[in-house]
C-alpha positions as YAML, in Angstrom:
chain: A
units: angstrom
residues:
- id: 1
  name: UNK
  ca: [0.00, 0.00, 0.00]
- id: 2
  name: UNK
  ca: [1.54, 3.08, -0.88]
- id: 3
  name: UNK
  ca: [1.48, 6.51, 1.12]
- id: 4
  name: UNK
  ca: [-0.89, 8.53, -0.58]
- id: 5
  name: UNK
  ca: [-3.69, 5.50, -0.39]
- id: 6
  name: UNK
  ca: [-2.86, 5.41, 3.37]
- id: 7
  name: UNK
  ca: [-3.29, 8.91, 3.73]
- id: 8
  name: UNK
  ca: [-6.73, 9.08, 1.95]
- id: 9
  name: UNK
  ca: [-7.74, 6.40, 3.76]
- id: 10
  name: UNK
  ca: [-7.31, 8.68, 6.99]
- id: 11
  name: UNK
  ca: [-4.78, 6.71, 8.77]
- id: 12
  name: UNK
  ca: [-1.42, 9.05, 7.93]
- id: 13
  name: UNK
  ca: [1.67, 9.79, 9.67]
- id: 14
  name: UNK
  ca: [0.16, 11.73, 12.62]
- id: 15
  name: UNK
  ca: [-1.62, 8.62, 13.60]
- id: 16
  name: UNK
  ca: [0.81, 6.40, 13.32]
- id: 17
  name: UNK
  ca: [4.14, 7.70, 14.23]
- id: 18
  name: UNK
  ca: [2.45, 10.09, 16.25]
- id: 19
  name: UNK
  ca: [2.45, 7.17, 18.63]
- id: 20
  name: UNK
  ca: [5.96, 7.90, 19.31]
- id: 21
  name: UNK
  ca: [5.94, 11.63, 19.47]
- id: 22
  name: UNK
  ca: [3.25, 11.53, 22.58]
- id: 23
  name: UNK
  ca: [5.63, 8.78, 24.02]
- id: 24
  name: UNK
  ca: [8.34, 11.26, 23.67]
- id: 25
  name: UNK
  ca: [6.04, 14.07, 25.45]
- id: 26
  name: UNK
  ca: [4.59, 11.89, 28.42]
- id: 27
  name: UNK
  ca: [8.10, 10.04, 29.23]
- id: 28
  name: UNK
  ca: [10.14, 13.12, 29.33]
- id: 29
  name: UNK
  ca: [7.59, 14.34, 32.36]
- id: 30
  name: UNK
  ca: [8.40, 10.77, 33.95]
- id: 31
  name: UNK
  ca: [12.41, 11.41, 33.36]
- id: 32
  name: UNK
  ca: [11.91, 14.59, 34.71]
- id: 33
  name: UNK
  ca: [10.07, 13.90, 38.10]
- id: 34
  name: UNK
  ca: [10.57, 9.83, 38.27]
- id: 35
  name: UNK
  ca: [13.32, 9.12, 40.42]
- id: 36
  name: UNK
  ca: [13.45, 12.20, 42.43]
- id: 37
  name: UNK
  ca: [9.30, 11.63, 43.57]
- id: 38
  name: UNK
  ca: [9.83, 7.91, 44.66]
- id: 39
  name: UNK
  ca: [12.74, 8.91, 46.68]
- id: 40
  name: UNK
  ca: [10.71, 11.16, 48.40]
- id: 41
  name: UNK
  ca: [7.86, 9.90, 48.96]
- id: 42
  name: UNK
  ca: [9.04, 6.02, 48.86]
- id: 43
  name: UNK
  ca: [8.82, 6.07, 52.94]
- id: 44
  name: UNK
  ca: [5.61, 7.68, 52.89]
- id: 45
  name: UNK
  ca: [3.88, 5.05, 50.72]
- id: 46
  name: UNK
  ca: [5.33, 2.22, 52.00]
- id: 47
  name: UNK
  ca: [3.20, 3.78, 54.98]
- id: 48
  name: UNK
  ca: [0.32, 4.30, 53.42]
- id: 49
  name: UNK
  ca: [0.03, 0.81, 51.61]
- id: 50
  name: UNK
  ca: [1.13, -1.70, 54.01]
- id: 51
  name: UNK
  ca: [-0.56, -4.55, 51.28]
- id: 52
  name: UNK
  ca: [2.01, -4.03, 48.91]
- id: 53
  name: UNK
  ca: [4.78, -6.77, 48.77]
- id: 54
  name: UNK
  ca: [7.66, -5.68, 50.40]
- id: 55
  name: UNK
  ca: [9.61, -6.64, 47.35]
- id: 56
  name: UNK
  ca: [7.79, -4.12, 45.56]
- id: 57
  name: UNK
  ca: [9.13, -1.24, 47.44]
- id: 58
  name: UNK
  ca: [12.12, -2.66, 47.44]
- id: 59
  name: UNK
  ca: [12.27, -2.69, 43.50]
- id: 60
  name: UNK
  ca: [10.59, 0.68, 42.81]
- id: 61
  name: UNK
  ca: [13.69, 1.79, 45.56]
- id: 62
  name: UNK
  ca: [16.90, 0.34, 43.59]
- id: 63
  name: UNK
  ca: [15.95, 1.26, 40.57]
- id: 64
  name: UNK
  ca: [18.80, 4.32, 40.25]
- id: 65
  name: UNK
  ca: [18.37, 7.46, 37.82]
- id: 66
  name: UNK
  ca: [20.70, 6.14, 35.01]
- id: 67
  name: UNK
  ca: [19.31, 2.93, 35.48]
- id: 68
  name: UNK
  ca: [15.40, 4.66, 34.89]
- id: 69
  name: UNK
  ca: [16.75, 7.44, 31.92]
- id: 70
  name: UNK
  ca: [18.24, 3.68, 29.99]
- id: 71
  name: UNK
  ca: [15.01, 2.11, 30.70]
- id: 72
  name: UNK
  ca: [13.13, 5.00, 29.21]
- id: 73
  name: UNK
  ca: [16.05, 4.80, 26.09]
- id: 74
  name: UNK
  ca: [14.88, 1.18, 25.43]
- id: 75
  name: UNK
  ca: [11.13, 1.53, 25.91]
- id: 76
  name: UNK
  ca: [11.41, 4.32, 23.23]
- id: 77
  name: UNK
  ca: [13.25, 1.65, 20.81]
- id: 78
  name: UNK
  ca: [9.84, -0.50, 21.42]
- id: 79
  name: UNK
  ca: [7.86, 2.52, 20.90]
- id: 80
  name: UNK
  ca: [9.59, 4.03, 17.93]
- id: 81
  name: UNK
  ca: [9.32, 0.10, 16.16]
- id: 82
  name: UNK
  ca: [5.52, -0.41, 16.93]
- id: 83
  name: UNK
  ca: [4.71, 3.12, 15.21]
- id: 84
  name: UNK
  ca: [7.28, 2.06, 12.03]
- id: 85
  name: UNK
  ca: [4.77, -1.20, 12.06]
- id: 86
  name: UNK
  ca: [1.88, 0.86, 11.90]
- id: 87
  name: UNK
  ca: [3.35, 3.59, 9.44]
- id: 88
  name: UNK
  ca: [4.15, 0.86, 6.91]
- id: 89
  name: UNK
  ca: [0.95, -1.12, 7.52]
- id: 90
  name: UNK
  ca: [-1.49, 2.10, 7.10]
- id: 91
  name: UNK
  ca: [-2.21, 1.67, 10.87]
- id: 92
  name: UNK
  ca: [-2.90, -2.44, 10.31]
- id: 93
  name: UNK
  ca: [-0.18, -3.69, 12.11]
- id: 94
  name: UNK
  ca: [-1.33, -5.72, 15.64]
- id: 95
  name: UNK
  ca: [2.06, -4.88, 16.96]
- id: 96
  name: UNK
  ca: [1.38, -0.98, 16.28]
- id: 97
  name: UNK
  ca: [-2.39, -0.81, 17.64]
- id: 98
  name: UNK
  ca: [-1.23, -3.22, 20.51]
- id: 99
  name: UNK
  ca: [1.19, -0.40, 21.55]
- id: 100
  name: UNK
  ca: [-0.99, 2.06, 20.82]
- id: 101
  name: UNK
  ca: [-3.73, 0.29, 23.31]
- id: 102
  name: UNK
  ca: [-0.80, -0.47, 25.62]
- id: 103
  name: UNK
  ca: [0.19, 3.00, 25.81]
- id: 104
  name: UNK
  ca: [-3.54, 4.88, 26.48]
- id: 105
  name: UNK
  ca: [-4.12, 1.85, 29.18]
- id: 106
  name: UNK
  ca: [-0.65, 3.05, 31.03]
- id: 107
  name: UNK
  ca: [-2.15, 6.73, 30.97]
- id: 108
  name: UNK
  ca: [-4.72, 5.31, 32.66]
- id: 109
  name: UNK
  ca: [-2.91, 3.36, 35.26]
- id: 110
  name: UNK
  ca: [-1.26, 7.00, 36.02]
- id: 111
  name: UNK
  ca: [-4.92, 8.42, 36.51]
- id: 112
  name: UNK
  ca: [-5.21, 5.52, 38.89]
- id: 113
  name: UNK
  ca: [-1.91, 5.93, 40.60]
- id: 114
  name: UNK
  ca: [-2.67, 9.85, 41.23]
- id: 115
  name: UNK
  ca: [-5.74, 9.43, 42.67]
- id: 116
  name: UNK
  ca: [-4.70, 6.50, 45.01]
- id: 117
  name: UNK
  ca: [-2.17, 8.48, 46.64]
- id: 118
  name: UNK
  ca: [-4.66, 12.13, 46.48]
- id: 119
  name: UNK
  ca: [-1.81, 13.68, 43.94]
- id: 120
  name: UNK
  ca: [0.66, 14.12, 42.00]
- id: 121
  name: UNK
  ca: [2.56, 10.90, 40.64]
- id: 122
  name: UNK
  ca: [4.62, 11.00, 37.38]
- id: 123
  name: UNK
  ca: [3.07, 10.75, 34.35]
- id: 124
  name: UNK
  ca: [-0.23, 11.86, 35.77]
- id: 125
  name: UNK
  ca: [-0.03, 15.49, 33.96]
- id: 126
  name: UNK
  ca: [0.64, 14.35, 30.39]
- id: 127
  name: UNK
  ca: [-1.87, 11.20, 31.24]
- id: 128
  name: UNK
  ca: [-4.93, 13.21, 30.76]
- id: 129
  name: UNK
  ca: [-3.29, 16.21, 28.26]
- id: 130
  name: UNK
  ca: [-1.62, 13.66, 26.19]
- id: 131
  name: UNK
  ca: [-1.73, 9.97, 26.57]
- id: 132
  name: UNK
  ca: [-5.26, 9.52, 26.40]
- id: 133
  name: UNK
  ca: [-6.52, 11.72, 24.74]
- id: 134
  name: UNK
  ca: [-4.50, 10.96, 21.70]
- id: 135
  name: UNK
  ca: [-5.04, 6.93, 22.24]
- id: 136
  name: UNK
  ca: [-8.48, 7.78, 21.71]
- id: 137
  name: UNK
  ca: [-7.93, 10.51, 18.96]
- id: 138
  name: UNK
  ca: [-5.71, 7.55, 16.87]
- id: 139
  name: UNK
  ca: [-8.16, 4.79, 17.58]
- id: 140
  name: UNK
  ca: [-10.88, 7.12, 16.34]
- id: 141
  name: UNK
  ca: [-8.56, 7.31, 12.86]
- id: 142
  name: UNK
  ca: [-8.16, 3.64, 12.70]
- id: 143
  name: UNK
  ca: [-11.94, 3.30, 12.92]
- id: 144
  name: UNK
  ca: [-12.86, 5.39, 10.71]
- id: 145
  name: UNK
  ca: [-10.22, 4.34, 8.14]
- id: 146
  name: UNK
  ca: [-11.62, 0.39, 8.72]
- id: 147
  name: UNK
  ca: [-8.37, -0.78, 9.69]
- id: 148
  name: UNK
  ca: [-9.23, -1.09, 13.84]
- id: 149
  name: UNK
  ca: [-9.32, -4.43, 15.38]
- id: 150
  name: UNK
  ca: [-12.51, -4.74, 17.41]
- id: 151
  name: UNK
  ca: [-11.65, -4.23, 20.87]
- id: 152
  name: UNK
  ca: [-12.19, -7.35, 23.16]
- id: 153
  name: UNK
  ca: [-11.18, -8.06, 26.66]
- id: 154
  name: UNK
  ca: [-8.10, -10.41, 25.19]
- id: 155
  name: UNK
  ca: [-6.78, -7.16, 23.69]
- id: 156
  name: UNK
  ca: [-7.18, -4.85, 26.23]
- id: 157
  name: UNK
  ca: [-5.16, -7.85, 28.34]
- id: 158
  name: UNK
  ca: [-2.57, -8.03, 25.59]
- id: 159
  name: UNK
  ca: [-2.41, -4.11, 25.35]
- id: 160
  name: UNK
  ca: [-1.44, -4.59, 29.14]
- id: 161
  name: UNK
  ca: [1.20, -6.96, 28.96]
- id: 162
  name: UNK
  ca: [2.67, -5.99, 25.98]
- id: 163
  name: UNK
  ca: [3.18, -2.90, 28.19]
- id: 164
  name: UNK
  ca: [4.38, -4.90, 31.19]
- id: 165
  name: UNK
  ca: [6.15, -6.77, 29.58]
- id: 166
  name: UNK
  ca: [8.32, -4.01, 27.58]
- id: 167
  name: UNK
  ca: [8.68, -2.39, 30.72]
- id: 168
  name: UNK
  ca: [10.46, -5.53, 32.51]
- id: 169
  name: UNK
  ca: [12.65, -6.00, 29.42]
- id: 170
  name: UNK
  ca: [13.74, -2.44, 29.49]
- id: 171
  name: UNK
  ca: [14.90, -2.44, 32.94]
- id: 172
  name: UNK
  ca: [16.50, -5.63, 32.72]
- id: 173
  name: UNK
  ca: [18.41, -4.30, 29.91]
- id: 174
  name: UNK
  ca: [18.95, -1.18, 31.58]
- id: 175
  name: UNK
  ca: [20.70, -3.16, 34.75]
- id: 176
  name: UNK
  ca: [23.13, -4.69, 32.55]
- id: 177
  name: UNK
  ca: [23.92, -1.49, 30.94]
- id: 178
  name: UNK
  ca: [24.34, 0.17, 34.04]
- id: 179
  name: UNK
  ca: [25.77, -2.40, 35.99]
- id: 180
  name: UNK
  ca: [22.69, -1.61, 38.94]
- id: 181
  name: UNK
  ca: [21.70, -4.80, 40.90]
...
């Protein structure tokens, strides 16, 4: 399929690799105020949540700044590759809407961080300015254009993992780039 049928078709760069440019937006707020806001308030949740695992707090507490900017490095290589897949596809490819669900689910698993702890956690500014709203925005493109895979609960549940799941890769590869434990 070539670029101009994509585009009259709806589904043109803005939808696609836009993907990556409101990853770029919402993770630089979470480089900015990441590390600094879980060593700060860190003691204060652990308080506050007594349920959570111990080794929870204990992982959200060694992860080190260079350790979180690599992480953020690798998740972008993800990112950047699922919108190429949907660029090239006209929006088709699973990989691409996959992220693309991944990524407005995570805004809303900020929403649901922020108002758990009554404020501010990072990500939970671009969340609702960004992240979301242009999830829906793209998905609205995709439909329109015929090229959006009906939504079912297995996809939302893939969407999630294939979040998860880059997220655990990129800090694993971000310990062995750093050398953290």
């Amino acid at each position: 399929m070539t670029d101009i049928s994509v585009r009259a078709e709806g589904v043109g760069p803005a939808v696609t690799l836009g993907l990556l440019a409101a990853w770029i937006l919402h993770d630089a707020e979470e480089l900015a105020t990441g590390p600094r806001w879980i060593s700060e308030n860190l003691p204060a949740l652990r308080e506050r949540f007594p349920g959570v695992p111990e080794p929870v707090w204990g992982a959200m507490a060694a992860v080190e700044p260079r350790e979180f900017a690599v992480a953020v490095g690798v998740m972008g290589a993800f990112v950047g590759c699922a919108a190429v897949a949907g660029h090239r596809t006209g929006g088709r490819s699973g990989f691409y809407q996959g992220a693309l669900d991944g990524f407005g689910l995570h805004g809303l698993v900020h929403l649901a961080q922020a108002a758990a702890v009554r404020g501010y956690t990072p990500g939970s500014v671009t969340s609702p300015l960004i992240v979301v709203p242009f999830t829906l925005w793209a998905r609205g493109r995709l439909r329109r254009a015929g090229v959006l895979k009906p939504a079912r609960v297995r996809d939302v549940t893939m969407g999630l993992a294939l979040a998860a799941g880059a997220t655990a890769v990129s800090h694993a590869v971000a310990r062995r780039v750093v050398g953290s434990r």
